[in-house]
mmCIF file of C-alpha atoms in Angstrom:
data_model
loop_
_atom_site.group_PDB
_atom_site.id
_atom_site.type_symbol
_atom_site.label_atom_id
_atom_site.label_comp_id
_atom_site.label_asym_id
_atom_site.label_seq_id
_atom_site.Cartn_x
_atom_site.Cartn_y
_atom_site.Cartn_z
ATOM 1 C CA MET J 122 0.069 -0.300 0.064
ATOM 2 C CA SER J 123 2.777 2.175 0.821
ATOM 3 C CA ALA J 124 4.078 1.698 -2.567
ATOM 4 C CA LYS J 125 1.422 2.495 -4.606
ATOM 5 C CA LYS J 126 0.627 5.757 -2.294
ATOM 6 C CA SER J 127 4.481 6.646 -3.358
ATOM 7 C CA HIS J 128 3.356 6.177 -6.753
ATOM 8 C CA SER J 129 0.626 8.396 -7.459
ATOM 9 C CA SER J 130 1.828 10.927 -5.141
ATOM 10 C CA LEU J 131 5.062 11.509 -7.513
ATOM 11 C CA THR J 132 2.765 10.785 -11.138
ATOM 12 C CA LEU J 133 0.310 13.252 -10.691
ATOM 13 C CA PRO J 134 2.667 15.846 -9.805
ATOM 14 C CA VAL J 135 4.984 14.976 -12.753
ATOM 15 C CA ALA J 136 2.131 14.616 -15.114
ATOM 16 C CA ILE J 137 1.068 18.064 -14.524
ATOM 17 C CA SER J 138 4.109 19.879 -14.811
ATOM 18 C CA LEU J 139 4.203 18.027 -17.870
ATOM 19 C CA ALA J 140 1.127 18.805 -19.381
ATOM 20 C CA VAL J 141 2.109 22.580 -18.766
ATOM 21 C CA HIS J 142 5.276 22.699 -20.280
ATOM 22 C CA ILE J 143 4.103 21.227 -23.477
ATOM 23 C CA GLY J 144 1.173 23.795 -23.351
ATOM 24 C CA LEU J 145 3.868 26.612 -22.810
ATOM 25 C CA ILE J 146 5.387 25.432 -25.910
ATOM 26 C CA LEU J 147 2.591 25.183 -27.982
ATOM 27 C CA VAL J 148 1.426 28.602 -27.077
ATOM 28 C CA LEU J 149 5.027 29.846 -27.425
ATOM 29 C CA ALA J 150 5.231 27.952 -30.829
ATOM 30 C CA LEU J 151 1.984 29.264 -32.115
ATOM 31 C CA GLY J 152 2.355 32.612 -31.244
ATOM 32 C CA ALA J 153 5.931 32.682 -32.979
ATOM 33 C CA LEU J 154 4.134 31.137 -36.121
ATOM 34 C CA ASP J 155 1.120 34.050 -36.113
ATOM 35 C CA PHE J 156 3.902 36.225 -35.606
ATOM 36 C CA PHE J 157 6.296 35.542 -38.281
ATOM 37 C CA THR J 158 3.077 34.606 -40.560
ATOM 38 C CA LYS J 159 1.613 38.277 -39.948
ATOM 39 C CA LYS J 160 5.092 39.814 -40.412
ATOM 40 C CA LEU J 161 5.470 38.191 -44.236
ATOM 41 C CA GLU J 162 2.048 39.343 -45.469
ATOM 42 C CA THR J 163 1.934 43.334 -43.589
ATOM 43 C CA PRO J 164 3.555 45.945 -45.787
ATOM 44 C CA GLU J 165 6.869 47.482 -44.359
ATOM 45 C CA PRO J 166 4.743 50.911 -43.535
ATOM 46 C CA ALA J 167 2.165 49.093 -40.962
ATOM 47 C CA ALA J 168 5.434 47.930 -38.998
ATOM 48 C CA ALA J 169 3.294 48.699 -35.360
ATOM 49 C CA ALA J 170 0.338 46.714 -35.601
ATOM 50 C CA PRO J 171 2.555 42.923 -35.699
ATOM 51 C CA VAL J 172 4.578 44.398 -32.625
ATOM 52 C CA GLN J 173 1.447 44.841 -30.681
ATOM 53 C CA ALA J 174 0.248 41.759 -31.828
ATOM 54 C CA VAL J 175 3.058 40.027 -30.411
ATOM 55 C CA LEU J 176 3.112 42.018 -27.239
ATOM 56 C CA VAL J 177 -0.722 40.994 -26.500
ATOM 57 C CA ASP J 178 0.534 37.092 -27.415
ATOM 58 C CA GLN J 179 2.463 37.376 -24.973
ATOM 59 C CA GLN J 180 0.622 39.341 -22.069
ATOM 60 C CA LYS J 181 -1.474 35.590 -23.263
ATOM 61 C CA VAL J 182 1.136 33.365 -23.265
ATOM 62 C CA ALA J 183 2.008 34.869 -19.669
ATOM 63 C CA ALA J 184 -1.238 35.192 -18.465
ATOM 64 C CA ALA J 185 -1.746 31.130 -19.661
ATOM 65 C CA ALA J 186 1.924 30.282 -18.495
ATOM 66 C CA GLU J 187 0.874 31.758 -14.500
ATOM 67 C CA LYS J 188 -2.804 29.914 -14.656
ATOM 68 C CA ILE J 189 -1.062 26.661 -15.245
ATOM 69 C CA LYS J 190 1.109 27.748 -12.456
ATOM 70 C CA GLN J 191 -1.423 28.536 -10.617
ATOM 71 C CA GLU J 192 -3.427 25.312 -11.394
ATOM 72 C CA LYS J 193 -0.454 23.305 -10.743
ATOM 73 C CA ARG J 194 -0.353 25.055 -7.404
ATOM 74 C CA ASP J 195 -3.415 24.474 -6.956
ATOM 75 C CA ALA J 196 -3.432 21.223 -8.002
ATOM 76 C CA GLU J 197 -0.576 20.342 -4.972
ATOM 77 C CA ARG J 198 -2.129 21.816 -2.316
ATOM 78 C CA ARG J 199 -5.471 19.419 -3.218
ATOM 79 C CA GLU J 200 -3.259 16.784 -3.432
ATOM 80 C CA GLN J 201 -1.295 17.491 0.168
ATOM 81 C CA ALA J 202 -4.534 18.090 1.087
ATOM 82 C CA ARG J 203 -5.330 14.754 -0.105
ATOM 83 C CA GLN J 204 -2.173 13.218 1.033
ATOM 84 C CA ALA J 205 -3.093 15.055 4.402
ATOM 85 C CA GLU J 206 -6.362 13.412 4.540
ATOM 86 C CA LEU J 207 -4.581 9.951 3.607
ATOM 87 C CA GLU J 208 -2.556 9.497 7.104
ATOM 88 C CA ARG J 209 -5.243 11.381 8.824
ATOM 89 C CA LYS J 210 -8.145 8.688 7.533
ATOM 90 C CA ALA J 211 -4.435 5.832 7.886
ATOM 91 C CA GLU J 212 -3.529 7.139 11.525
ATOM 92 C CA GLU J 213 -7.363 6.529 12.147
ATOM 93 C CA ALA J 214 -7.700 3.842 10.793
ATOM 94 C CA LYS J 215 -4.112 2.585 12.186
ATOM 95 C CA LYS J 216 -5.573 3.758 16.015
ATOM 96 C CA ALA J 217 -8.938 1.629 14.688
ATOM 97 C CA ARG J 218 -6.668 -1.562 13.782
ATOM 98 C CA GLU J 219 -5.276 -0.793 17.388
ATOM 99 C CA GLN J 220 -8.684 -0.962 19.182
ATOM 100 C CA GLU J 221 -10.338 -3.456 17.915
ATOM 101 C CA GLN J 222 -6.849 -5.554 18.416
ATOM 102 C CA ALA J 223 -7.247 -4.748 21.911
ATOM 103 C CA ARG J 224 -11.220 -5.118 21.966
ATOM 104 C CA LEU J 225 -10.380 -8.480 20.301
ATOM 105 C CA ARG J 226 -7.867 -9.684 22.928
ATOM 106 C CA GLN J 227 -10.140 -7.526 25.671
ATOM 107 C CA LEU J 228 -12.760 -10.184 24.359
ATOM 108 C CA GLU J 229 -10.657 -13.317 24.164
ATOM 109 C CA VAL J 230 -9.697 -12.754 27.455
ATOM 110 C CA GLU J 231 -13.127 -12.459 28.862
ATOM 111 C CA ARG J 232 -14.046 -15.680 26.384
ATOM 112 C CA LYS J 233 -11.792 -17.377 27.977
ATOM 113 C CA GLN J 234 -12.532 -16.660 31.423
ATOM 114 C CA GLN J 235 -15.906 -17.547 30.501
ATOM 115 C CA GLU J 236 -14.892 -21.078 29.390
ATOM 116 C CA ILE J 237 -13.452 -21.248 32.661
ATOM 117 C CA GLU J 238 -16.110 -20.344 33.932
ATOM 118 C CA THR J 239 -18.356 -22.497 32.739
ATOM 119 C CA GLN J 240 -16.390 -24.908 32.565
ATOM 120 C CA LYS J 241 -16.122 -24.688 36.680
ATOM 121 C CA ALA J 242 -20.346 -24.299 36.284
ATOM 122 C CA ILE J 243 -20.185 -27.983 35.151
ATOM 123 C CA GLU J 244 -18.324 -29.558 36.918
ATOM 124 C CA ASP J 245 -19.929 -27.373 39.921
ATOM 125 C CA ALA J 246 -23.087 -29.127 38.201
ATOM 126 C CA LYS J 247 -21.453 -32.522 37.363
ATOM 127 C CA ARG J 248 -20.223 -32.563 41.065
ATOM 128 C CA LYS J 249 -24.260 -31.533 42.863
ATOM 129 C CA GLU J 250 -25.530 -34.192 40.221
ATOM 130 C CA GLN J 251 -23.470 -36.818 41.087
ATOM 131 C CA GLN J 252 -23.981 -35.810 45.085
ATOM 132 C CA ALA J 253 -27.588 -35.584 44.585
ATOM 133 C CA LYS J 254 -27.462 -39.313 43.064
ATOM 134 C CA ALA J 255 -25.919 -40.499 45.906
ATOM 135 C CA ASP J 256 -27.450 -38.400 48.117
ATOM 136 C CA ALA J 257 -31.086 -40.278 46.570
ATOM 137 C CA LYS J 258 -28.840 -43.662 46.338
ATOM 138 C CA LYS J 259 -28.133 -43.177 50.436
ATOM 139 C CA ALA J 260 -32.331 -41.967 50.120
ATOM 140 C CA GLU J 261 -33.236 -45.252 49.268
ATOM 141 C CA GLU J 262 -30.700 -47.497 50.791
ATOM 142 C CA GLU J 263 -31.975 -46.085 53.577
ATOM 143 C CA ARG J 264 -35.823 -46.447 53.345
ATOM 144 C CA ALA J 265 -35.070 -50.105 51.729
ATOM 145 C CA ARG J 266 -33.125 -50.838 55.153
ATOM 146 C CA LYS J 267 -36.462 -49.905 56.788
ATOM 147 C CA GLU J 268 -38.426 -51.426 55.116
ATOM 148 C CA SER J 269 -36.288 -54.212 55.982
ATOM 149 C CA GLU J 270 -36.185 -53.794 59.558
ATOM 150 C CA ARG J 271 -40.167 -53.389 59.788
ATOM 151 C CA LYS J 272 -40.318 -55.877 57.712
ATOM 152 C CA VAL J 273 -38.292 -58.085 60.975
ATOM 153 C CA ALA J 274 -40.313 -55.980 63.393
ATOM 154 C CA GLU J 275 -43.107 -57.511 62.028
ATOM 155 C CA GLU J 276 -41.762 -61.061 62.142
ATOM 156 C CA ALA J 277 -40.352 -60.447 64.897
ATOM 157 C CA ALA J 278 -43.211 -59.027 66.816
ATOM 158 C CA LYS J 279 -45.134 -62.279 64.977
ATOM 159 C CA LYS J 280 -42.882 -64.434 66.294
ATOM 160 C CA ALA J 281 -43.137 -62.937 69.750
ATOM 161 C CA GLU J 282 -47.031 -63.168 69.912
ATOM 162 C CA GLU J 283 -46.128 -66.891 69.415
ATOM 163 C CA LYS J 284 -44.419 -67.124 71.805
ATOM 164 C CA ARG J 285 -45.838 -65.152 74.214
ATOM 165 C CA LYS J 286 -49.097 -67.661 73.716
ATOM 166 C CA ALA J 287 -46.562 -70.457 74.510
ATOM 167 C CA GLU J 288 -44.912 -69.002 77.444
ATOM 168 C CA GLU J 289 -49.104 -68.267 78.820
ATOM 169 C CA ALA J 290 -49.551 -72.044 77.676
ATOM 170 C CA ALA J 291 -46.420 -72.886 80.024
ATOM 171 C CA ALA J 292 -46.674 -70.086 82.538
ATOM 172 C CA LYS J 293 -47.499 -72.337 85.151
ATOM 173 C CA LYS J 294 -44.747 -74.716 85.017
ATOM 174 C CA ALA J 295 -42.384 -72.092 83.848
ATOM 175 C CA GLU J 296 -43.655 -70.441 87.420
ATOM 176 C CA GLU J 297 -42.263 -73.699 89.661
ATOM 177 C CA ASP J 298 -39.478 -74.372 87.266
ATOM 178 C CA ARG J 299 -38.802 -70.604 88.591
ATOM 179 C CA LYS J 300 -39.118 -71.025 92.318
ATOM 180 C CA ARG J 301 -37.389 -74.066 91.834
ATOM 181 C CA LYS J 302 -34.203 -72.437 90.197
ATOM 182 C CA ALA J 303 -34.295 -69.442 92.748
ATOM 183 C CA GLU J 304 -33.893 -71.447 95.696
ATOM 184 C CA GLU J 305 -31.343 -73.914 93.993
ATOM 185 C CA GLU J 306 -29.731 -70.305 92.940
ATOM 186 C CA ARG J 307 -29.702 -68.486 96.432
ATOM 187 C CA LYS J 308 -28.218 -71.664 97.935
ATOM 188 C CA ARG J 309 -25.778 -71.594 95.299
ATOM 189 C CA LYS J 310 -25.344 -67.738 96.245
ATOM 190 C CA GLU J 311 -24.667 -68.833 99.748
ATOM 191 C CA ALA J 312 -22.599 -70.939 99.820
ATOM 192 C CA GLU J 313 -20.440 -68.939 97.035
ATOM 193 C CA ALA J 314 -20.667 -65.842 99.489
ATOM 194 C CA LYS J 315 -19.334 -68.310 102.068
ATOM 195 C CA ARG J 316 -16.643 -69.105 100.270
ATOM 196 C CA LYS J 317 -15.454 -65.869 99.130
ATOM 197 C CA ALA J 318 -16.023 -64.160 102.455
ATOM 198 C CA GLU J 319 -13.239 -66.803 103.571
ATOM 199 C CA GLU J 320 -11.200 -66.139 100.274
ATOM 200 C CA GLU J 321 -10.953 -62.040 101.219
ATOM 201 C CA ALA J 322 -10.354 -62.976 104.891
ATOM 202 C CA LYS J 323 -7.289 -65.077 103.774
ATOM 203 C CA ARG J 324 -6.582 -62.653 101.168
ATOM 204 C CA LYS J 325 -6.228 -59.271 103.731
ATOM 205 C CA ALA J 326 -4.750 -61.418 106.235
ATOM 206 C CA GLU J 327 -1.610 -62.119 103.471
ATOM 207 C CA GLU J 328 -2.030 -58.060 102.848
ATOM 208 C CA GLU J 329 -1.390 -57.528 106.491
ATOM 209 C CA ARG J 330 1.481 -59.681 107.036
ATOM 210 C CA LYS J 331 2.993 -58.476 103.529
ATOM 211 C CA ARG J 332 2.700 -55.140 104.786
ATOM 212 C CA LYS J 333 3.637 -55.371 108.503
ATOM 213 C CA ALA J 334 6.989 -56.993 106.444
ATOM 214 C CA ALA J 335 7.158 -54.565 103.894
ATOM 215 C CA GLU J 336 7.069 -51.365 107.361
ATOM 216 C CA GLU J 337 9.314 -53.419 109.039
ATOM 217 C CA ALA J 338 11.627 -53.590 105.727
ATOM 218 C CA ALA J 339 10.950 -49.983 105.253
ATOM 219 C CA ARG J 340 11.909 -49.218 108.611
ATOM 220 C CA ARG J 341 15.024 -51.041 108.644
ATOM 221 C CA GLU J 342 16.067 -49.499 105.684
ATOM 222 C CA GLN J 343 15.707 -45.718 107.104
ATOM 223 C CA GLU J 344 17.469 -46.485 110.693
ATOM 224 C CA LEU J 345 20.788 -47.714 108.101
ATOM 225 C CA ALA J 346 19.934 -44.787 106.031
ATOM 226 C CA ASP J 347 20.054 -42.273 109.154
ATOM 227 C CA MET J 348 23.083 -44.418 110.159
ATOM 228 C CA MET J 349 24.796 -43.567 106.919
ATOM 229 C CA ALA J 350 23.559 -39.870 107.150
ATOM 230 C CA ALA J 351 24.578 -39.183 110.368
ATOM 231 C CA GLU J 352 27.575 -41.372 109.711
ATOM 232 C CA GLN J 353 28.337 -38.911 106.653
ATOM 233 C CA SER J 354 27.554 -35.774 108.884
ATOM 234 C CA THR J 355 30.031 -36.374 111.537
ATOM 235 C CA ILE J 356 32.751 -36.836 108.412
ATOM 236 C CA ASN J 357 31.802 -33.367 106.788
ATOM 237 C CA ALA J 358 31.508 -32.050 110.379
ATOM 238 C CA ALA J 359 35.005 -32.914 111.067
ATOM 239 C CA ARG J 360 36.370 -31.996 106.779
ATOM 240 C CA ASN J 361 35.052 -28.914 107.499
ATOM 241 C CA ARG J 362 36.602 -28.572 111.343
ATOM 242 C CA GLN J 363 39.965 -29.304 108.964
ATOM 243 C CA MET J 364 39.238 -27.192 106.033
ATOM 244 C CA VAL J 365 38.561 -23.966 108.418
ATOM 245 C CA SER J 366 41.623 -25.061 110.172
ATOM 246 C CA GLU J 367 43.860 -25.159 106.892
ATOM 247 C CA ARG J 368 42.461 -21.567 105.600
ATOM 248 C CA ASP J 369 43.331 -20.157 108.999
ATOM 249 C CA ARG J 370 46.809 -21.683 108.721
ATOM 250 C CA TYR J 371 47.216 -20.287 105.611
ATOM 251 C CA THR J 372 45.261 -16.776 106.249
ATOM 252 C CA ALA J 373 48.285 -16.416 109.398
ATOM 253 C CA MET J 374 50.865 -17.459 106.879
ATOM 254 C CA ILE J 375 49.465 -14.914 104.523
ATOM 255 C CA LYS J 376 49.479 -12.144 107.467
ATOM 256 C CA ALA J 377 53.259 -13.379 108.111
ATOM 257 C CA THR J 378 53.886 -13.230 104.399
ATOM 258 C CA ILE J 379 52.699 -9.890 104.442
ATOM 259 C CA GLN J 380 54.309 -8.336 107.553
ATOM 260 C CA ARG J 381 58.010 -9.140 105.948
ATOM 261 C CA HIS J 382 57.557 -6.580 103.003
ATOM 262 C CA LEU J 383 55.640 -4.282 105.353
ATOM 263 C CA VAL J 384 57.387 -1.287 105.611
ATOM 264 C CA VAL J 385 56.770 0.272 108.869
ATOM 265 C CA ASP J 386 57.421 3.838 110.914
ATOM 266 C CA GLU J 387 56.464 5.322 114.173
ATOM 267 C CA SER J 388 53.383 7.033 112.518
ATOM 268 C CA MET J 389 50.933 3.380 111.891
ATOM 269 C CA ARG J 390 51.311 2.366 115.695
ATOM 270 C CA GLY J 391 48.426 1.279 116.764
ATOM 271 C CA LYS J 392 46.000 1.660 113.341
ATOM 272 C CA SER J 393 45.323 -0.550 110.540
ATOM 273 C CA CYS J 394 44.382 -1.449 107.586
ATOM 274 C CA LYS J 395 41.518 -4.191 106.289
ATOM 275 C CA MET J 396 42.206 -5.921 102.856
ATOM 276 C CA PHE J 397 40.494 -6.831 100.455
ATOM 277 C CA ILE J 398 42.803 -9.769 98.540
ATOM 278 C CA ARG J 399 41.964 -12.254 95.332
ATOM 279 C CA LEU J 400 43.872 -15.400 94.429
ATOM 280 C CA ALA J 401 44.941 -17.408 92.388
ATOM 281 C CA SER J 402 45.035 -21.206 92.403
ATOM 282 C CA ASP J 403 48.914 -20.613 92.532
ATOM 283 C CA GLY J 404 48.965 -17.756 95.616
ATOM 284 C CA PHE J 405 49.489 -14.857 92.270
ATOM 285 C CA VAL J 406 47.504 -11.851 93.818
ATOM 286 C CA THR J 407 45.094 -10.961 91.138
ATOM 287 C CA THR J 408 43.376 -8.219 93.577
ATOM 288 C CA ALA J 409 44.427 -6.362 96.694
ATOM 289 C CA GLU J 410 42.546 -3.400 97.129
ATOM 290 C CA ALA J 411 42.227 -1.158 100.402
ATOM 291 C CA ARG J 412 38.058 -1.258 101.861
ATOM 292 C CA GLU J 413 38.775 1.116 105.171
ATOM 293 C CA GLY J 414 41.405 1.945 107.525
ATOM 294 C CA ASP J 415 44.229 4.317 108.032
ATOM 295 C CA GLY J 416 45.247 6.178 104.770
ATOM 296 C CA VAL J 417 49.235 4.921 105.264
ATOM 297 C CA VAL J 418 49.138 1.363 107.371
ATOM 298 C CA CYS J 419 46.515 0.667 103.491
ATOM 299 C CA ARG J 420 49.059 2.309 101.327
ATOM 300 C CA ALA J 421 52.107 0.248 102.917
ATOM 301 C CA ALA J 422 49.835 -2.957 102.874
ATOM 302 C CA LYS J 423 49.229 -2.821 99.077
ATOM 303 C CA ALA J 424 53.346 -2.124 98.689
ATOM 304 C CA ALA J 425 53.728 -5.298 100.507
ATOM 305 C CA ILE J 426 51.468 -7.531 99.025
ATOM 306 C CA THR J 427 52.007 -6.166 95.772
ATOM 307 C CA LYS J 428 56.090 -6.754 96.415
ATOM 308 C CA ALA J 429 54.955 -10.154 97.458
ATOM 309 C CA GLY J 430 53.520 -11.012 94.643
ATOM 310 C CA ARG J 431 52.404 -14.213 95.727
ATOM 311 C CA LEU J 432 50.976 -15.457 99.040
ATOM 312 C CA PRO J 433 50.939 -18.975 100.527
ATOM 313 C CA VAL J 434 47.698 -20.369 99.983
ATOM 314 C CA SER J 435 46.527 -24.379 100.413
ATOM 315 C CA PRO J 436 47.182 -27.198 97.171
ATOM 316 C CA GLU J 437 44.058 -29.070 98.231
ATOM 317 C CA PRO J 438 40.981 -27.344 96.016
ATOM 318 C CA GLU J 439 38.369 -27.620 98.596
ATOM 319 C CA VAL J 440 40.584 -25.380 100.762
ATOM 320 C CA TYR J 441 41.412 -22.953 98.332
ATOM 321 C CA GLN J 442 37.922 -22.352 97.595
ATOM 322 C CA LEU J 443 37.723 -20.787 100.713
ATOM 323 C CA MET J 444 40.397 -18.889 100.906
ATOM 324 C CA LYS J 445 40.569 -17.376 97.013
ATOM 325 C CA GLU J 446 38.526 -14.239 98.640
ATOM 326 C CA ILE J 447 39.668 -13.472 101.592
ATOM 327 C CA ASN J 448 39.296 -10.056 104.052
ATOM 328 C CA LEU J 449 42.022 -9.429 106.683
ATOM 329 C CA THR J 450 43.034 -7.083 108.562
ATOM 330 C CA VAL J 451 46.548 -5.728 108.002
ATOM 331 C CA GLN J 452 48.128 -3.939 111.282
ATOM 332 C CA PRO J 453 51.467 -3.261 111.490
ATOM 333 C CA GLU J 454 53.780 -5.119 113.744
ATOM 334 C CA PHE J 455 56.496 -3.230 115.972
#
């Protein structure tokens, strides 16, 4: 379509231009031929007339040429307008086509959605139909079951009635048999109750014997446990006393070590300082803090501890746990 449109847009202006040029050439040719013919036929004295004729013909030619040019311009404008109109219509057609394609796509989406919904509705209808058939089948089976039960009940009622009549006929004999059997059952139950009472008494006596034996065993176990606990308590107390004694011994050794490194003067007499000491397991001093006391004594005590570096500590882990953090009072000795 684009190639045809381009060819058409070129052909019309070329044809118009060609027609204009051909017409101009014909007008000029006819004007020149008329000029030379009149020049040959007209006498010499009348020379003014051909000049005027030539001027008139040239004006006609110019007018004709101008008219042709105007027509060409008009044709070009009409062609441009036509081309613009064609382009506008093409654009409108393109937009309409795109809109139509969009509409068709939307319709396709809606169609597919409708198909999905229709299929779903069909499946739902099938499912409901199957459920309805199943319910109907179940209802029919229930009806048949009830009908069968009704027939069975009727048959049972009939047999019961027959049996009742037979039982009524044998009522007297049955009553006598019942009384006889009841008496036999009473005697049997009395004997059974007596036997069970004897067995129950034996069972309770056995349970009491086992209970007393268990209580005696538990008492003996508790006595043994108490004895072992008392013995362990005695051992623990002795061990605690030993560890405390060991702690006090090493504490005295620590005080003696600090006294050996303590630099004293007369101004410290009668004064003291409470120190907090934290020890590593090898006796290395990790913390030495003055908590309360004379400032001079506290500084001297801290210097003595720092100078000592390590203080005596028990190699036993339990004793070390008791003295890894100690509070002691340092008082200069004179």
